[in-house]
mmCIF file of C-alpha atoms in Angstrom:
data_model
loop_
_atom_site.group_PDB
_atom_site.id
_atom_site.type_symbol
_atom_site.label_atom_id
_atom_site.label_comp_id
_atom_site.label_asym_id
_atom_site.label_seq_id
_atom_site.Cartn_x
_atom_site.Cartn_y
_atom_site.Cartn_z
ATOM 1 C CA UNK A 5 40.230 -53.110 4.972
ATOM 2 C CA UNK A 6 37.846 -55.137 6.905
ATOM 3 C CA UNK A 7 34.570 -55.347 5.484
ATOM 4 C CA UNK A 8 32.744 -54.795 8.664
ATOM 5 C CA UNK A 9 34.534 -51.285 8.822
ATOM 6 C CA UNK A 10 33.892 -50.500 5.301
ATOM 7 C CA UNK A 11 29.979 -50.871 5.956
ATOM 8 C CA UNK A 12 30.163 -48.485 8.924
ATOM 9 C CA UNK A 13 32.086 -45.948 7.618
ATOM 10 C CA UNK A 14 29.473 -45.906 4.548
ATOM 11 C CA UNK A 15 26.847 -45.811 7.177
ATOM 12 C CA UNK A 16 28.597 -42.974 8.645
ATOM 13 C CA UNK A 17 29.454 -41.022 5.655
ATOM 14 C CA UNK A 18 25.717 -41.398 4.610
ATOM 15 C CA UNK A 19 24.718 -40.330 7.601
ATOM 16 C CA UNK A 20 26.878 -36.876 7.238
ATOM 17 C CA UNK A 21 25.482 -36.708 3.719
ATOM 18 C CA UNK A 22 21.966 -36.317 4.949
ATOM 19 C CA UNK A 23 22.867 -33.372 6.858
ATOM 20 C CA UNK A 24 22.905 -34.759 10.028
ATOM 21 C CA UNK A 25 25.393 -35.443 12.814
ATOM 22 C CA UNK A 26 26.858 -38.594 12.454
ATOM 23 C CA UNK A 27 25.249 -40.070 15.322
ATOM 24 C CA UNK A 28 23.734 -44.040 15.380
ATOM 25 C CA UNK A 29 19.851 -44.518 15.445
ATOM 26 C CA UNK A 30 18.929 -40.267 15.316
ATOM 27 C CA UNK A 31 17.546 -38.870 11.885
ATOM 28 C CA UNK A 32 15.775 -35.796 10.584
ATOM 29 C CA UNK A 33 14.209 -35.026 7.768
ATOM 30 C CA UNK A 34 13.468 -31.475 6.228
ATOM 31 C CA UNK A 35 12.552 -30.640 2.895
ATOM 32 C CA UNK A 36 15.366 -28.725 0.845
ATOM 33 C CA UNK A 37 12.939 -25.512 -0.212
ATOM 34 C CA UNK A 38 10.068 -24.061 0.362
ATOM 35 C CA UNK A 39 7.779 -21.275 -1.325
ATOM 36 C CA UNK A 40 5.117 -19.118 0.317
ATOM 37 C CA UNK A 41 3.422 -15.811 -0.636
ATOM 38 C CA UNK A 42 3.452 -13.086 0.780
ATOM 39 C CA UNK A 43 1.112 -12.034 3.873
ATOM 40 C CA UNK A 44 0.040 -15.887 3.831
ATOM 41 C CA UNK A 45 0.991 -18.558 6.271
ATOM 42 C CA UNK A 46 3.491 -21.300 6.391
ATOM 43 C CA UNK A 47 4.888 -24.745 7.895
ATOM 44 C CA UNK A 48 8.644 -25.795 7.912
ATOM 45 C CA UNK A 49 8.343 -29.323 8.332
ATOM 46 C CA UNK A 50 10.442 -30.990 10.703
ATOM 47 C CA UNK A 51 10.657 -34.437 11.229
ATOM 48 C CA UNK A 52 12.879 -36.525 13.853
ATOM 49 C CA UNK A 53 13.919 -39.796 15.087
ATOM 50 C CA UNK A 54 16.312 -40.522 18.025
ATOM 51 C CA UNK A 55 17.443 -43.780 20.005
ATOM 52 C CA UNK A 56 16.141 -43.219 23.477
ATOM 53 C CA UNK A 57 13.352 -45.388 23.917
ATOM 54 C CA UNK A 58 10.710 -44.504 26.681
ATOM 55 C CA UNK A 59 11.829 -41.126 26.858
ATOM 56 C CA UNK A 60 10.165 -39.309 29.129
ATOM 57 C CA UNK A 61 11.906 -35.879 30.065
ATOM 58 C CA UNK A 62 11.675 -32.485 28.675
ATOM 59 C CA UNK A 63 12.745 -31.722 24.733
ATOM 60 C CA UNK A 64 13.878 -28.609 23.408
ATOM 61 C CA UNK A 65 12.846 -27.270 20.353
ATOM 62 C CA UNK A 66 15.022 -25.131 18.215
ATOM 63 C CA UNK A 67 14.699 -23.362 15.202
ATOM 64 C CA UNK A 68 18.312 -21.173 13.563
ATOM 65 C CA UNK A 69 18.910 -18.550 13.099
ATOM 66 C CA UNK A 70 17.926 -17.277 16.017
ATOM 67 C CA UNK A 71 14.234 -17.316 15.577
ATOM 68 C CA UNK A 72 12.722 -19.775 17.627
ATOM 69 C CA UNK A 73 12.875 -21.992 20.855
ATOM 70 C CA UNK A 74 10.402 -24.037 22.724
ATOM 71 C CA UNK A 75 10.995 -26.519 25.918
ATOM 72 C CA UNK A 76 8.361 -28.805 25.778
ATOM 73 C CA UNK A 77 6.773 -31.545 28.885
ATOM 74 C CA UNK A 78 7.235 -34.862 27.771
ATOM 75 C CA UNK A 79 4.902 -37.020 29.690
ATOM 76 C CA UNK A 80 2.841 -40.039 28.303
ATOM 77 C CA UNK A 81 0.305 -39.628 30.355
ATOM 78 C CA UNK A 82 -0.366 -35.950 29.596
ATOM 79 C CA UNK A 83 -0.825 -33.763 26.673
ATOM 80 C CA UNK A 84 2.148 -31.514 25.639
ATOM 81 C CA UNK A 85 2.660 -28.625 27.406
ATOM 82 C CA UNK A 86 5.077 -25.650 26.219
ATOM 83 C CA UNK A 87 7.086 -23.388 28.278
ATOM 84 C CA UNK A 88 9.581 -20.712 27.668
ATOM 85 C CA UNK A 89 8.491 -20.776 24.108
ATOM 86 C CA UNK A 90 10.290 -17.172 22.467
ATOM 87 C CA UNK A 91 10.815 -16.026 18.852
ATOM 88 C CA UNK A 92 14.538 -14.767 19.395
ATOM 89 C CA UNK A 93 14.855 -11.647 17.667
ATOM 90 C CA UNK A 94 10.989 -11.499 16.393
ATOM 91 C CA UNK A 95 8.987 -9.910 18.915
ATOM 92 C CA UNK A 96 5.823 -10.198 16.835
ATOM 93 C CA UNK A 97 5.279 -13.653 17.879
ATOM 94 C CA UNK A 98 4.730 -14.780 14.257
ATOM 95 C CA UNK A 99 6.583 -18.260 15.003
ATOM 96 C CA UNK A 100 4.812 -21.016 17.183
ATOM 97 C CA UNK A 101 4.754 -24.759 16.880
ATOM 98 C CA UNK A 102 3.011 -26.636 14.577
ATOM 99 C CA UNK A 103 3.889 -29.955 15.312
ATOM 100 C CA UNK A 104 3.951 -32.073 18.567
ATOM 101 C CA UNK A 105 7.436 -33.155 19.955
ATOM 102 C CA UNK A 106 6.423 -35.966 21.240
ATOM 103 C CA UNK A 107 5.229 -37.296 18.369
ATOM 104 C CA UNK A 108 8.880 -36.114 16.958
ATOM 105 C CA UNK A 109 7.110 -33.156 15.147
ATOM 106 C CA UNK A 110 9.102 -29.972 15.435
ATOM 107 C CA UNK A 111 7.498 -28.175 12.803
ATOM 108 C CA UNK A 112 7.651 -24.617 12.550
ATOM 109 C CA UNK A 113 4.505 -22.197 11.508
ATOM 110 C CA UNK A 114 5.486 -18.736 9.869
ATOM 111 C CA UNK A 115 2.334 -16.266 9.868
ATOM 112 C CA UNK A 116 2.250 -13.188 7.899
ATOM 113 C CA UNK A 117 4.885 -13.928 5.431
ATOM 114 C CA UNK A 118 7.319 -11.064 4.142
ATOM 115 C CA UNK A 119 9.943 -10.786 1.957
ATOM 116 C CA UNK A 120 12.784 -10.831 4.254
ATOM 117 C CA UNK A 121 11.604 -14.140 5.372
ATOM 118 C CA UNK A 122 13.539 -15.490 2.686
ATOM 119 C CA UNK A 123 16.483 -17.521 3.914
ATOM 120 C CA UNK A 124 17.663 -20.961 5.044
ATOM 121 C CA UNK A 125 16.307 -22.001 8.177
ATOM 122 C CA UNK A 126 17.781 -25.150 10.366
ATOM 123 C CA UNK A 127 15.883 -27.153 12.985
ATOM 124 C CA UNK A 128 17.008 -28.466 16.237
ATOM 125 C CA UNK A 129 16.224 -30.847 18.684
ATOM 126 C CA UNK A 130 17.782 -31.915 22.348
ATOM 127 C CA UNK A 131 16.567 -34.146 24.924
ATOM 128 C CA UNK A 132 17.411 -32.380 28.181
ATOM 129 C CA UNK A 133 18.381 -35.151 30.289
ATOM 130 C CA UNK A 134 21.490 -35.500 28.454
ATOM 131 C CA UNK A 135 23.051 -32.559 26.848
ATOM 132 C CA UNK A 136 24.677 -34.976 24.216
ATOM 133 C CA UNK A 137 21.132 -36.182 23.410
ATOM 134 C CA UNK A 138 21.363 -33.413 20.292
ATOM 135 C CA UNK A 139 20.761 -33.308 16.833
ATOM 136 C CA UNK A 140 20.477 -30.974 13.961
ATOM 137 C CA UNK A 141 20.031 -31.296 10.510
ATOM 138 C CA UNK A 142 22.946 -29.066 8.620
ATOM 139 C CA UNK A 143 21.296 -28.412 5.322
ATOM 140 C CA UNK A 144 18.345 -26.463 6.337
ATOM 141 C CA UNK A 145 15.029 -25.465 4.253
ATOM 142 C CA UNK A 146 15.261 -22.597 1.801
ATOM 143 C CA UNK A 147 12.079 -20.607 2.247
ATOM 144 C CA UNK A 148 11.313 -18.633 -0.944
ATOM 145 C CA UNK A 149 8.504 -15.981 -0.369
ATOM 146 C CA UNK A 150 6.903 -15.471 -3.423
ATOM 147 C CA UNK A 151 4.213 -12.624 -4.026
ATOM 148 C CA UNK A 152 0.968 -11.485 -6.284
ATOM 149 C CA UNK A 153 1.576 -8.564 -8.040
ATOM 150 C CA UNK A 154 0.523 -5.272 -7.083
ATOM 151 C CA UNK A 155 0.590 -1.744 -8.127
ATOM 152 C CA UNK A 156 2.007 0.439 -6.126
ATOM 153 C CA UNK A 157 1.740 3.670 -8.116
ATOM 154 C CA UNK A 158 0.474 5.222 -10.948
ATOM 155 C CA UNK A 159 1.341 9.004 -12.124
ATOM 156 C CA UNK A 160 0.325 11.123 -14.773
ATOM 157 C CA UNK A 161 3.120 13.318 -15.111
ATOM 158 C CA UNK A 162 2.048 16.909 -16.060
ATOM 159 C CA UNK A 163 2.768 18.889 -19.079
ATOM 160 C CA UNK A 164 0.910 19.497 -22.791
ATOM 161 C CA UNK A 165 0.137 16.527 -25.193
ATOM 162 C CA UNK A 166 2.227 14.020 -25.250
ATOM 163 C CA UNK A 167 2.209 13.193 -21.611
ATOM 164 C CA UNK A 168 4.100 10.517 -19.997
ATOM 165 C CA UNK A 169 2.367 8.254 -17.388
ATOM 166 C CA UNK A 170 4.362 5.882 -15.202
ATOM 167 C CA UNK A 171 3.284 2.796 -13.643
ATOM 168 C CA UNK A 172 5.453 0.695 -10.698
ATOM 169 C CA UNK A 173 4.264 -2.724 -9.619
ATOM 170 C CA UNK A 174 5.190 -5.079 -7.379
ATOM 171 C CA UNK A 175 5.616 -8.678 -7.117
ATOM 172 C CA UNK A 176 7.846 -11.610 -6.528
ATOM 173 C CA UNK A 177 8.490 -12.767 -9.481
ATOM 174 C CA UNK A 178 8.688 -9.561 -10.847
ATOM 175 C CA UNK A 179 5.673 -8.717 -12.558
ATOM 176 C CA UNK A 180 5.443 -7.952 -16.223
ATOM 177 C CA UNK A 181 3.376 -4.798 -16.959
ATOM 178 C CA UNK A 182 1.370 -3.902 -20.105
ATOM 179 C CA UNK A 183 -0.700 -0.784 -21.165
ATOM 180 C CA UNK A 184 -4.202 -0.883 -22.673
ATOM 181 C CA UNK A 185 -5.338 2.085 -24.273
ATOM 182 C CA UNK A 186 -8.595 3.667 -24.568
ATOM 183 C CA UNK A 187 -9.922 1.020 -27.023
ATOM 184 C CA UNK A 188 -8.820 -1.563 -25.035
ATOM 185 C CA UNK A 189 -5.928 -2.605 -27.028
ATOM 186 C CA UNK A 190 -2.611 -3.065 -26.075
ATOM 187 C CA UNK A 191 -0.016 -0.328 -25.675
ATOM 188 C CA UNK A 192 3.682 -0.427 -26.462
ATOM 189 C CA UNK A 193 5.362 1.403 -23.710
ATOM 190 C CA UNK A 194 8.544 3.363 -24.021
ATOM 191 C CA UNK A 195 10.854 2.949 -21.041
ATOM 192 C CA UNK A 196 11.776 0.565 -18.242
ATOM 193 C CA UNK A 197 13.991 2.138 -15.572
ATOM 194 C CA UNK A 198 15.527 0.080 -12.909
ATOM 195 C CA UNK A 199 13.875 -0.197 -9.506
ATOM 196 C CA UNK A 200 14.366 -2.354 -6.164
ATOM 197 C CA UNK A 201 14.063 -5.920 -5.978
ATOM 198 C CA UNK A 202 10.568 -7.484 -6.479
ATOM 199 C CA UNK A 203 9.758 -3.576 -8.118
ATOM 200 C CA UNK A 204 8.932 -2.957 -12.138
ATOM 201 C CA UNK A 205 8.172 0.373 -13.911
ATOM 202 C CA UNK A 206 7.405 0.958 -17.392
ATOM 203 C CA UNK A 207 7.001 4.554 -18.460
ATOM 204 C CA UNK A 208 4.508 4.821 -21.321
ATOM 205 C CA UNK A 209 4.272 8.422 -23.590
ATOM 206 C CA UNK A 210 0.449 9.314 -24.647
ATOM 207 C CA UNK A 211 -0.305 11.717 -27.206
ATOM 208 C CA UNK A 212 -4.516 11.209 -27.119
ATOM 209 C CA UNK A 213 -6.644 11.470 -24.555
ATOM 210 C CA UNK A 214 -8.512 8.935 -23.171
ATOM 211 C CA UNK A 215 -8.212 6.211 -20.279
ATOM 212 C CA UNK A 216 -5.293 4.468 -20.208
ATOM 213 C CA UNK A 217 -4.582 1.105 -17.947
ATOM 214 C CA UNK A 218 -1.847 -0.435 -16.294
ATOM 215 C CA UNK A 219 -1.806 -4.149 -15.679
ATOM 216 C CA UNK A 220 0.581 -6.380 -13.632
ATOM 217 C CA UNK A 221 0.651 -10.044 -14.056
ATOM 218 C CA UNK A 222 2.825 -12.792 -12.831
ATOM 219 C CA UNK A 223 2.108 -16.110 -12.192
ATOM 220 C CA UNK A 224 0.286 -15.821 -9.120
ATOM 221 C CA UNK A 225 -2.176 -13.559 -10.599
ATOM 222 C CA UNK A 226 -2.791 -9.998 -12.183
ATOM 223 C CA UNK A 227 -3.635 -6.100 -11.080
ATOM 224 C CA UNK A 228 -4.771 -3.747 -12.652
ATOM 225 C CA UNK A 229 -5.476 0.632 -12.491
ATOM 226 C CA UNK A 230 -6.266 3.186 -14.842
ATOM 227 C CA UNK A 231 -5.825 6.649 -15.352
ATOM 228 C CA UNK A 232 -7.733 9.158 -17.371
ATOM 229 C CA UNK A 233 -5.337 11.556 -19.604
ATOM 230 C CA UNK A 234 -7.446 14.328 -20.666
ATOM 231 C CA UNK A 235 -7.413 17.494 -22.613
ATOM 232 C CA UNK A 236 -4.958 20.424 -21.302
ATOM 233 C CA UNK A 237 -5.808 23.599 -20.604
ATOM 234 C CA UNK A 238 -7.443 25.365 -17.635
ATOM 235 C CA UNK A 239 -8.667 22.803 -14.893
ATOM 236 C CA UNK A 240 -12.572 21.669 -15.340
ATOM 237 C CA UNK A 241 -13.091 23.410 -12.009
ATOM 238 C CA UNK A 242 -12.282 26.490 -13.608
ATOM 239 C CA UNK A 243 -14.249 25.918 -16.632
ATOM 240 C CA UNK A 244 -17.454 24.931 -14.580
ATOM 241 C CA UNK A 245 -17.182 27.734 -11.545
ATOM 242 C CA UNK A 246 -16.008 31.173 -14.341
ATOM 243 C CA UNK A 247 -19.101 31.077 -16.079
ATOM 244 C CA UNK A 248 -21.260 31.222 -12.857
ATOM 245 C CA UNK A 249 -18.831 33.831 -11.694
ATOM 246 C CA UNK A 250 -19.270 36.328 -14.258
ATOM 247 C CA UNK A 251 -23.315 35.903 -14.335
ATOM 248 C CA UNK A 252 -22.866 36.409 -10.113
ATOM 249 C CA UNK A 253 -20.987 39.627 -10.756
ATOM 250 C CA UNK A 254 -23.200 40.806 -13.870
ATOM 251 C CA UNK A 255 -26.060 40.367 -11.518
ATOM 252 C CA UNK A 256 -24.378 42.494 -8.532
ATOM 253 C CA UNK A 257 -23.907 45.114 -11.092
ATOM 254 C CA UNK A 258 -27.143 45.417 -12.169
ATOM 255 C CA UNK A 259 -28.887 45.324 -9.401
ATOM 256 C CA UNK A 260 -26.301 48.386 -8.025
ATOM 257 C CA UNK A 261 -27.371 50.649 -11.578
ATOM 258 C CA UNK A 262 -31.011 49.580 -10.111
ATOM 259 C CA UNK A 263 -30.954 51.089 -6.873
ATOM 260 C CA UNK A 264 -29.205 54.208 -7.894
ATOM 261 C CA UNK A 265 -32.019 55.428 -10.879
ATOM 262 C CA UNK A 266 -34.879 54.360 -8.161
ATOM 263 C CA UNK A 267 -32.976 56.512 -5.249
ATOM 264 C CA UNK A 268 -32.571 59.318 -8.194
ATOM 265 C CA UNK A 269 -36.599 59.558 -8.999
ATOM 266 C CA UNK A 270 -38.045 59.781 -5.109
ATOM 267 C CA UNK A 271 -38.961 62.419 -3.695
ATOM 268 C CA UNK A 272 -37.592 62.204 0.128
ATOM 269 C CA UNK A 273 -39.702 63.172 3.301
ATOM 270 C CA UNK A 274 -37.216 65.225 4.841
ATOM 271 C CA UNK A 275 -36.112 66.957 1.265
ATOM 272 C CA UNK A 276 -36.990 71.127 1.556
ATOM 273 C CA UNK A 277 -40.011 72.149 -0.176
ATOM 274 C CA UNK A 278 -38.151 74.661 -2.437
ATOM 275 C CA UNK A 279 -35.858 72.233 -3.995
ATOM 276 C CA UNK A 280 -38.899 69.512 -4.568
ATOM 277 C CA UNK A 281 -41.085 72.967 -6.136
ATOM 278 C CA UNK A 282 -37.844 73.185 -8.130
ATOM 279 C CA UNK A 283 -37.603 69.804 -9.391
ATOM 280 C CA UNK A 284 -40.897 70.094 -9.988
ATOM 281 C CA UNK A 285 -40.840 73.561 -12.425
ATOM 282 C CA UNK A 286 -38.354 72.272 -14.180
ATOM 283 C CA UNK A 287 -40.225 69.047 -15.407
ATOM 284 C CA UNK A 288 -43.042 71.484 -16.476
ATOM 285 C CA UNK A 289 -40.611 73.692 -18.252
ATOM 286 C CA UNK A 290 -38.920 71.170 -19.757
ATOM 287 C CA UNK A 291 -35.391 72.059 -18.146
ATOM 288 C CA UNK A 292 -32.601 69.452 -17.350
ATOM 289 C CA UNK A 293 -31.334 68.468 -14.381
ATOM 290 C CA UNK A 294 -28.213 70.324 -13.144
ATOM 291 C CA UNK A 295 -29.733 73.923 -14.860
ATOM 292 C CA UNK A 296 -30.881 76.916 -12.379
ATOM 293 C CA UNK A 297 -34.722 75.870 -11.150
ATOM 294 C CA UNK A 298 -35.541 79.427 -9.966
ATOM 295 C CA UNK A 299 -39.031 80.634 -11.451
ATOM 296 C CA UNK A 300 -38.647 82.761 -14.964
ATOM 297 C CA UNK A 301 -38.715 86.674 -13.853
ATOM 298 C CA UNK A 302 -41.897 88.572 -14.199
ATOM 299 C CA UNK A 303 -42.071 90.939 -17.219
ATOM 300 C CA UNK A 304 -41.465 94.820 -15.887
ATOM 301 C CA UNK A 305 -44.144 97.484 -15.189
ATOM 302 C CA UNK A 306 -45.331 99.638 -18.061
ATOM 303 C CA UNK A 307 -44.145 102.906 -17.220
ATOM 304 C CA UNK A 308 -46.873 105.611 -16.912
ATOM 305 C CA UNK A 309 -47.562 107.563 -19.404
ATOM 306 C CA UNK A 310 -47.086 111.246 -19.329
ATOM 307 C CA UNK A 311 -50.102 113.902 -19.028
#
């Protein structure tokens, strides 16, 4: 084979190999992966070359799949200007550009990261003066979205000593949990059922009281919460509010027994004179109440004595 032929088809092939079309003079460069955490911000680079010299009409930027697309004024004498920018099937408008076309920038910034942002994303340019002025790089960027770990929840589940507290975190990678007990020394916990992705719980049993924490940790950072296990019984509401309760009612009571004996030794204004003389003759003679009042008879007549 000629030797001429055998250079261009290498060119060619390395060309394809790149992840490009297989197109003279045009080039792209992306980097294979790409990590970002959660809730932050992020740049796809995007890098491109093409054989057009003194280009001077519109380029289109687009970013797959489905996500992004930006025409872009190509003037030399003015400043970029972008029109009909969208973000596809994100109406959030988290995407814009972060580079400049015509500095052959196409880069792509990503605000508010999330976990289903995860995926291979491919970048695209045309010159619109010639629909076969195209190119795309084939192998994409993997974007990996990484987060610190967090906990999501942590129960006390009810019941008498030993109780069983559960802790879930969150956290990509998945965070490793441990339990510190009231001393402050680590805890060996019991379980580990199976959550959702990016989830762990650990299920630790406690048989003494005391505060008990649960910390997350990963490699972008740590979390921590505590819970308090105490003593069963009644609630300490209850404990606190019965005591007052009963002195309240103890109180009522009293002051009830009060009132009557007062209302029971008065004499009333509009109380007959008989019944208060009554009352009265029967303190002198010593009677109790609820015994006839009336006054003691008067002894009877001597009886005349015969002439």
């Amino acid at each position: 084979m000629d030797p001429r032929c055998l250079c261009l088809w290498g060119l060619l092939t390395g060309l394809a190999l790149r992840g490009g079309w297989a197109q003279l003079g045009w080039d792209m460069y992306v980097p294979p992966r790409i990590t970002g955490l959660r809730g932050d911000s992020i740049v796809l680079p995007c890098n491109f070359t093409h054989p057009i010299t003194n280009y001077m009409g519109d380029i289109q930027v687009i970013w797959k799949p489905d996500i992004f697309q930006c025409l872009v004024t190509n003037r030399s004498t003015e400043p970029s200007s972008f029109n009909n920018c969208t973000t596809g099937q994100e109406p959030s408008g988290r995407y814009s550009l972060a580079g400049d076309p015509q500095r052959h920038n196409l880069s792509l910034h990503i605000a508010g990261l999330r976990f289903e942002d995860s995926r291979e994303y491919m970048c695209r340019v045309v010159l619109r003066e010639n629909p076969s002025w195209a190119y795309e790089n084939k192998m994409g960027i993997t974007l990996t979205v990484e987060a610190r770990p967090s906990i999501l929840n942590l129960t006390l589940l009810p019941g008498p000593l030993p109780v069983r507290v559960a802790c879930t975190a969150e956290g990509n990678p998945g965070p490793n949990i441990t339990w510190l007990g009231p001393a402050g020394s680590e805890v060996e916990q019991s379980q580990n059922p199976a959550g959702p992705q990016n989830q762990t719980t650990q299920v630790l049993s406690v048989s003494r009281i005391g505060t008990y924490t649960c910390r997350a940790e990963n490699v972008h950072g740590r979390a921590e919460h505590s819970v308090l296990v105490g003593p069963t019984g009644p609630p300490l509401l209850l404990i606190l509010l019965l005591p007052a309760a009963l002195l309240l009612l103890a109180g009522l009571l009293l002051l009830v027994l009060c009132c009557r004996w007062k209302g029971r030794g008065e004499v009333h204004l509009g109380q007959p004179p008989q019944r208060a003389q009554a009352r009265a003759g029967c303190v002198w003679s010593g009677c109790s109440e609820g015994l006839s009042s009336a006054p003691p008879p008067e002894p009877p007549a001597k009886q005349a004595t015969l002439q």
